[in-house]
Amino acid sequence: MNTNWTVKSIRDSVNGGSVTALSIVDEALRRIEEKDGEIGAFLEVFATDARKAAKEVDARHAKGEVDLPLAGVPIALKDNMLVMGHIASAGSKMLADYRASYTATVVTRLQAAGAIIIGRTNMDEFAFGSSTESSAFHVTKNPRDTSKVPGGTSGGSAAAVAAGMIPAALGSDTGGSIRQPSSLCGVVGMKPTYGRVSRYGLIADGSSLDQIGPIATTVEDVAIVLSIIEGKDSHDATSVVLDDLTSENVSSDLAGVRIGVPKEYFIDGMDEDVAARIHEAIETLKKGGAEIVNMSLPLAPYALPAFYIIQPAEASSNLARFDGMRYGNRGEGAIEESYRSARGAGLGAEAKRRIMLGTFILSAGYYDAFYKKAIAVRAAMKMEFDAALKKVDVIVGPVSPIAAWGIGEKMDDPVSMYLADVFTVSANILGIPGISVPCGTAHGLPVGLQILGKSFDDNRVLQVAAAFEALHNAS
Amino acid sequence: MDIDIKRLATLAKLQLTDEEMEMLARQLPDILAYVSKLQEVDTSGVDAKAYLTDAVNVLREDVITSSREERDAVIAAFPKQVGGAMEVPGVFAA
């Protein structure tokens, strides 16, 4: 990895005065210009605003602000986060020309810390998908192999970081959408605990599942960005006052750390090379001093079916607001006809599928059998995980059962696409933190190790991730 | 499972082409069959609520914090407007 293109090294150089924020932004723009034609990670680059913001950071430096935690660091946003005056389309034709009327809290916090918002990245429409192929705009390619998908739904953010265009990006994770593309592209991506980071200004997908988090090339960089964006925000009632703030000085000590390995995270049909990398990673953690505890989470296999009930139910409700009245293109005809035609013309296949699915699940006669059952399973799963996490500090396993697949391969088979999320959805169902850390390759493509922790024990997840990263890099 | 795609599309206020309806009639039963695996789980005796945080009744002061600029931007995003108000088709039939 390019060691002088990390969040930490850029921040330290800008604060130290050896480079200007403007020269960093120019370098990021040059890299994007050079590489993004092939990759397609960005939907829009905010070149003018980024240069202007860089000059402001340089002016702050000149006035004595020499310890900005993200001084001059170029950061990209997934296209579902609002920056006032800029387009935020959520990867949808419905919002192709929608300009945000306010700025997301995460963006305000990044800017105050000296970060430069460099542009918006491609994503599956409204964050429905696992490959970024459901974007209404273009396909993003995996920088490790351009015939493969980058994963999704934050595929543009992961690809931009993996290609070395930018040191960090924000993604959002509703069922694995930060961790899975990070795994498939070979970068570090974290879904913090539900409630840790404000979602104000995030276009909602599944409101009880959504969380914003960082993607970067090192665990330390992820911790630095998380330490800035986290914390209570009066604009998001689900955000909480944190007792335990994220420290950018992540300990990488494994002594006394107990790591659970659930047998349910190694399933039939899983790629053998992926499974081998995960087993080696567990061995690495053991050699590093951690205690490995084999365990069973009998309800874990039910996380995915529960997710594909709860998520469409919530998303179909959230997407009701896209009716052509306040945003997007107005439909034709009288009011009912106008709603229908605006939604029919503005939404893509996967969005329509989730809306129909969610509408069915919530409809009279099916609500109890599907939605209510899924909520009950969610509660039962929570009890099971809470009990398991009393015995161990973290749980590890794969992020994805397979490495990156070919572009177009799964587009006609939704159930097979949904199965890509089989190991990631538990964290969203339970609200717990999870991270993907690179742990080698399968068939020449990156594999990510997933580390899950207790609610609000994000620091412990980062600690085990940092320890693994150090051991893996040294091996 | 028998799904009335047309009725569902009406409930969802979604205009679908014949091809889209045909595709969804094929795919939705597959997805519902997959998620029906949940019926295997015994949830009797489970309190069917799952709150992810302990927060209850999160309140804030009832004061306007957004700016005039934000208000204007909201209005500017409306597909149709008249004098700063959103213009919509008639809601009640004449």
PDB file of C-alpha atoms in Angstrom, chain A residues 84 98 101-102 194 208 232 234-235 237 240 299 301-302 304-306 308-309 324-328 330 333-341 343-344 347 352-353 355-357 359-360 366 369-370 373-380 382-383 412 414-415 418-419 428-431 456, chain B residues 1-17 20 23-24 26-28 30-32 34-53 55 58 60 65 67 69-71 73-74 77-80 86-92:
ATOM      1  CA  MET A  84     -25.915  21.381   0.544  1.00  0.00           C
ATOM      2  CA  TYR A  98     -31.746  16.551  -6.835  1.00  0.00           C
ATOM      3  CA  SER A 101     -30.996  21.480   0.743  1.00  0.00           C
ATOM      4  CA  TYR A 102     -28.874  20.821   3.835  1.00  0.00           C
ATOM      5  CA  TYR A 194     -26.048   1.491  15.538  1.00  0.00           C
ATOM      6  CA  SER A 208     -33.394   0.284  12.025  1.00  0.00           C
ATOM      7  CA  LYS A 232     -24.553  12.337  19.619  1.00  0.00           C
ATOM      8  CA  SER A 234     -29.620  16.291  18.137  1.00  0.00           C
ATOM      9  CA  HIS A 235     -30.767  15.878  14.516  1.00  0.00           C
ATOM     10  CA  ALA A 237     -32.759  10.774  17.714  1.00  0.00           C
ATOM     11  CA  VAL A 240     -26.370   8.380  21.525  1.00  0.00           C
ATOM     12  CA  LEU A 299     -29.893 -18.691  14.986  1.00  0.00           C
ATOM     13  CA  PRO A 301     -28.419 -18.800   9.613  1.00  0.00           C
ATOM     14  CA  TYR A 302     -31.761 -17.042  10.111  1.00  0.00           C
ATOM     15  CA  LEU A 304     -30.411 -13.367   6.209  1.00  0.00           C
ATOM     16  CA  PRO A 305     -34.082 -14.364   5.813  1.00  0.00           C
ATOM     17  CA  ALA A 306     -34.968 -12.011   8.710  1.00  0.00           C
ATOM     18  CA  TYR A 308     -34.765  -9.731   3.643  1.00  0.00           C
ATOM     19  CA  ILE A 309     -38.083  -9.188   5.442  1.00  0.00           C
ATOM     20  CA  GLY A 324     -42.382  13.058  -7.746  1.00  0.00           C
ATOM     21  CA  MET A 325     -43.957  15.735  -5.534  1.00  0.00           C
ATOM     22  CA  ARG A 326     -41.043  17.161  -3.555  1.00  0.00           C
ATOM     23  CA  TYR A 327     -38.077  15.678  -5.404  1.00  0.00           C
ATOM     24  CA  GLY A 328     -37.207  14.279  -8.787  1.00  0.00           C
ATOM     25  CA  ARG A 330     -43.098  15.005 -11.667  1.00  0.00           C
ATOM     26  CA  GLY A 333     -51.705  13.037 -15.078  1.00  0.00           C
ATOM     27  CA  ALA A 334     -53.986  13.230 -12.040  1.00  0.00           C
ATOM     28  CA  ILE A 335     -52.559  12.605  -8.596  1.00  0.00           C
ATOM     29  CA  GLU A 336     -52.635   8.781  -8.379  1.00  0.00           C
ATOM     30  CA  GLU A 337     -51.461   8.438 -11.945  1.00  0.00           C
ATOM     31  CA  SER A 338     -48.773  11.049 -11.266  1.00  0.00           C
ATOM     32  CA  TYR A 339     -47.359   9.062  -8.317  1.00  0.00           C
ATOM     33  CA  ARG A 340     -47.361   5.825 -10.270  1.00  0.00           C
ATOM     34  CA  SER A 341     -45.748   7.188 -13.396  1.00  0.00           C
ATOM     35  CA  ARG A 343     -42.096   6.025  -9.534  1.00  0.00           C
ATOM     36  CA  GLY A 344     -42.384   3.724 -12.542  1.00  0.00           C
ATOM     37  CA  LEU A 347     -36.907   3.654 -10.104  1.00  0.00           C
ATOM     38  CA  LYS A 352     -39.056  -1.917  -7.595  1.00  0.00           C
ATOM     39  CA  ARG A 353     -38.403  -5.458  -6.379  1.00  0.00           C
ATOM     40  CA  ILE A 355     -40.776  -1.975  -2.794  1.00  0.00           C
ATOM     41  CA  MET A 356     -43.039  -4.769  -4.028  1.00  0.00           C
ATOM     42  CA  LEU A 357     -41.556  -7.208  -1.533  1.00  0.00           C
ATOM     43  CA  THR A 359     -45.426  -3.838   0.370  1.00  0.00           C
ATOM     44  CA  PHE A 360     -46.365  -7.522   0.273  1.00  0.00           C
ATOM     45  CA  TYR A 366     -49.145 -11.411   5.590  1.00  0.00           C
ATOM     46  CA  ALA A 369     -46.406 -14.358   9.092  1.00  0.00           C
ATOM     47  CA  PHE A 370     -43.541 -12.284   7.739  1.00  0.00           C
ATOM     48  CA  LYS A 373     -42.093 -13.210  12.731  1.00  0.00           C
ATOM     49  CA  ALA A 374     -38.896 -11.516  11.550  1.00  0.00           C
ATOM     50  CA  ILE A 375     -39.038  -9.065  14.470  1.00  0.00           C
ATOM     51  CA  ALA A 376     -39.461 -11.998  16.884  1.00  0.00           C
ATOM     52  CA  VAL A 377     -36.487 -13.812  15.321  1.00  0.00           C
ATOM     53  CA  ARG A 378     -34.497 -10.578  15.579  1.00  0.00           C
ATOM     54  CA  ALA A 379     -35.264 -10.414  19.319  1.00  0.00           C
ATOM     55  CA  ALA A 380     -34.338 -14.094  19.774  1.00  0.00           C
ATOM     56  CA  LYS A 382     -30.256 -10.602  20.034  1.00  0.00           C
ATOM     57  CA  MET A 383     -30.606 -12.736  23.175  1.00  0.00           C
ATOM     58  CA  ASP A 412     -30.772 -12.165 -13.089  1.00  0.00           C
ATOM     59  CA  PRO A 414     -31.855 -12.003  -6.884  1.00  0.00           C
ATOM     60  CA  VAL A 415     -31.709 -14.807  -4.294  1.00  0.00           C
ATOM     61  CA  TYR A 418     -28.860 -11.723  -1.619  1.00  0.00           C
ATOM     62  CA  LEU A 419     -26.802 -14.702  -0.383  1.00  0.00           C
ATOM     63  CA  ASN A 428     -27.240  -4.832  11.220  1.00  0.00           C
ATOM     64  CA  ILE A 429     -29.980  -7.041  12.641  1.00  0.00           C
ATOM     65  CA  LEU A 430     -28.293  -6.734  16.064  1.00  0.00           C
ATOM     66  CA  GLY A 431     -26.912  -3.192  15.754  1.00  0.00           C
ATOM     67  CA  PHE A 456     -20.568   0.252  21.574  1.00  0.00           C
TER      68      PHE A 456
ATOM     69  CA  MET B   1     -47.429 -18.686  -3.029  1.00  0.00           C
ATOM     70  CA  ASP B   2     -50.078 -16.812  -4.989  1.00  0.00           C
ATOM     71  CA  ILE B   3     -49.278 -13.130  -5.311  1.00  0.00           C
ATOM     72  CA  ASP B   4     -51.553 -10.625  -7.010  1.00  0.00           C
ATOM     73  CA  ILE B   5     -48.821  -8.505  -8.610  1.00  0.00           C
ATOM     74  CA  LYS B   6     -51.245  -6.004 -10.089  1.00  0.00           C
ATOM     75  CA  ARG B   7     -52.929  -5.299  -6.736  1.00  0.00           C
ATOM     76  CA  LEU B   8     -49.554  -5.042  -5.016  1.00  0.00           C
ATOM     77  CA  ALA B   9     -48.348  -2.528  -7.620  1.00  0.00           C
ATOM     78  CA  THR B  10     -51.489  -0.470  -6.955  1.00  0.00           C
ATOM     79  CA  LEU B  11     -50.799  -0.517  -3.205  1.00  0.00           C
ATOM     80  CA  ALA B  12     -47.164   0.472  -3.839  1.00  0.00           C
ATOM     81  CA  LYS B  13     -48.233   3.174  -6.327  1.00  0.00           C
ATOM     82  CA  LEU B  14     -45.829   1.759  -8.829  1.00  0.00           C
ATOM     83  CA  GLN B  15     -46.370   1.702 -12.570  1.00  0.00           C
ATOM     84  CA  LEU B  16     -44.912  -1.495 -13.988  1.00  0.00           C
ATOM     85  CA  THR B  17     -44.532  -2.690 -17.542  1.00  0.00           C
ATOM     86  CA  GLU B  20     -41.634  -6.118 -15.093  1.00  0.00           C
ATOM     87  CA  MET B  23     -40.462 -10.911 -13.904  1.00  0.00           C
ATOM     88  CA  LEU B  24     -41.738 -10.032 -10.417  1.00  0.00           C
ATOM     89  CA  ARG B  26     -41.491 -15.166 -11.145  1.00  0.00           C
ATOM     90  CA  GLN B  27     -39.010 -13.713  -8.607  1.00  0.00           C
ATOM     91  CA  LEU B  28     -41.151 -12.718  -5.603  1.00  0.00           C
ATOM     92  CA  ASP B  30     -38.643 -17.430  -4.920  1.00  0.00           C
ATOM     93  CA  ILE B  31     -37.633 -14.720  -2.455  1.00  0.00           C
ATOM     94  CA  LEU B  32     -40.652 -15.356  -0.205  1.00  0.00           C
ATOM     95  CA  TYR B  34     -36.394 -18.312   0.921  1.00  0.00           C
ATOM     96  CA  VAL B  35     -37.412 -15.944   3.733  1.00  0.00           C
ATOM     97  CA  SER B  36     -40.124 -18.376   4.867  1.00  0.00           C
ATOM     98  CA  LYS B  37     -37.269 -20.397   6.408  1.00  0.00           C
ATOM     99  CA  LEU B  38     -37.973 -18.227   9.461  1.00  0.00           C
ATOM    100  CA  GLN B  39     -41.040 -20.341  10.224  1.00  0.00           C
ATOM    101  CA  GLU B  40     -38.603 -23.028  11.452  1.00  0.00           C
ATOM    102  CA  VAL B  41     -37.618 -20.832  14.409  1.00  0.00           C
ATOM    103  CA  ASP B  42     -39.656 -21.294  17.569  1.00  0.00           C
ATOM    104  CA  THR B  43     -40.372 -17.780  18.792  1.00  0.00           C
ATOM    105  CA  SER B  44     -43.067 -18.626  21.316  1.00  0.00           C
ATOM    106  CA  GLY B  45     -42.224 -16.839  24.536  1.00  0.00           C
ATOM    107  CA  VAL B  46     -40.018 -14.287  22.757  1.00  0.00           C
ATOM    108  CA  ASP B  47     -40.882 -10.665  23.465  1.00  0.00           C
ATOM    109  CA  ALA B  48     -41.196  -9.625  19.829  1.00  0.00           C
ATOM    110  CA  LYS B  49     -39.474  -6.294  20.222  1.00  0.00           C
ATOM    111  CA  ALA B  50     -35.853  -5.685  19.479  1.00  0.00           C
ATOM    112  CA  TYR B  51     -34.601  -2.274  20.435  1.00  0.00           C
ATOM    113  CA  LEU B  52     -31.025  -1.647  19.421  1.00  0.00           C
ATOM    114  CA  THR B  53     -30.361   1.090  21.939  1.00  0.00           C
ATOM    115  CA  ALA B  55     -33.084   5.316  24.129  1.00  0.00           C
ATOM    116  CA  VAL B  58     -35.610  11.406  22.764  1.00  0.00           C
ATOM    117  CA  ARG B  60     -35.252  18.335  21.928  1.00  0.00           C
ATOM    118  CA  THR B  65     -32.537  25.610  13.679  1.00  0.00           C
ATOM    119  CA  SER B  67     -31.742  28.620   7.894  1.00  0.00           C
ATOM    120  CA  GLU B  69     -31.138  29.356   2.833  1.00  0.00           C
ATOM    121  CA  GLU B  70     -32.140  25.756   3.595  1.00  0.00           C
ATOM    122  CA  ARG B  71     -35.824  26.639   3.285  1.00  0.00           C
ATOM    123  CA  ALA B  73     -33.216  25.183  -1.231  1.00  0.00           C
ATOM    124  CA  VAL B  74     -36.050  22.834  -0.238  1.00  0.00           C
ATOM    125  CA  ALA B  77     -35.916  21.254  -5.339  1.00  0.00           C
ATOM    126  CA  PHE B  78     -39.704  20.953  -5.921  1.00  0.00           C
ATOM    127  CA  PRO B  79     -40.424  19.759  -9.458  1.00  0.00           C
ATOM    128  CA  LYS B  80     -43.238  22.365  -9.655  1.00  0.00           C
ATOM    129  CA  MET B  86     -45.344  23.210  -3.885  1.00  0.00           C
ATOM    130  CA  GLU B  87     -47.744  22.789  -6.771  1.00  0.00           C
ATOM    131  CA  VAL B  88     -49.483  19.409  -6.912  1.00  0.00           C
ATOM    132  CA  PRO B  89     -52.244  17.883  -9.037  1.00  0.00           C
ATOM    133  CA  GLY B  90     -55.738  18.115  -7.477  1.00  0.00           C
ATOM    134  CA  VAL B  91     -56.051  15.745  -4.522  1.00  0.00           C
ATOM    135  CA  PHE B  92     -59.885  15.568  -4.578  1.00  0.00           C
TER     136      PHE B  92
END
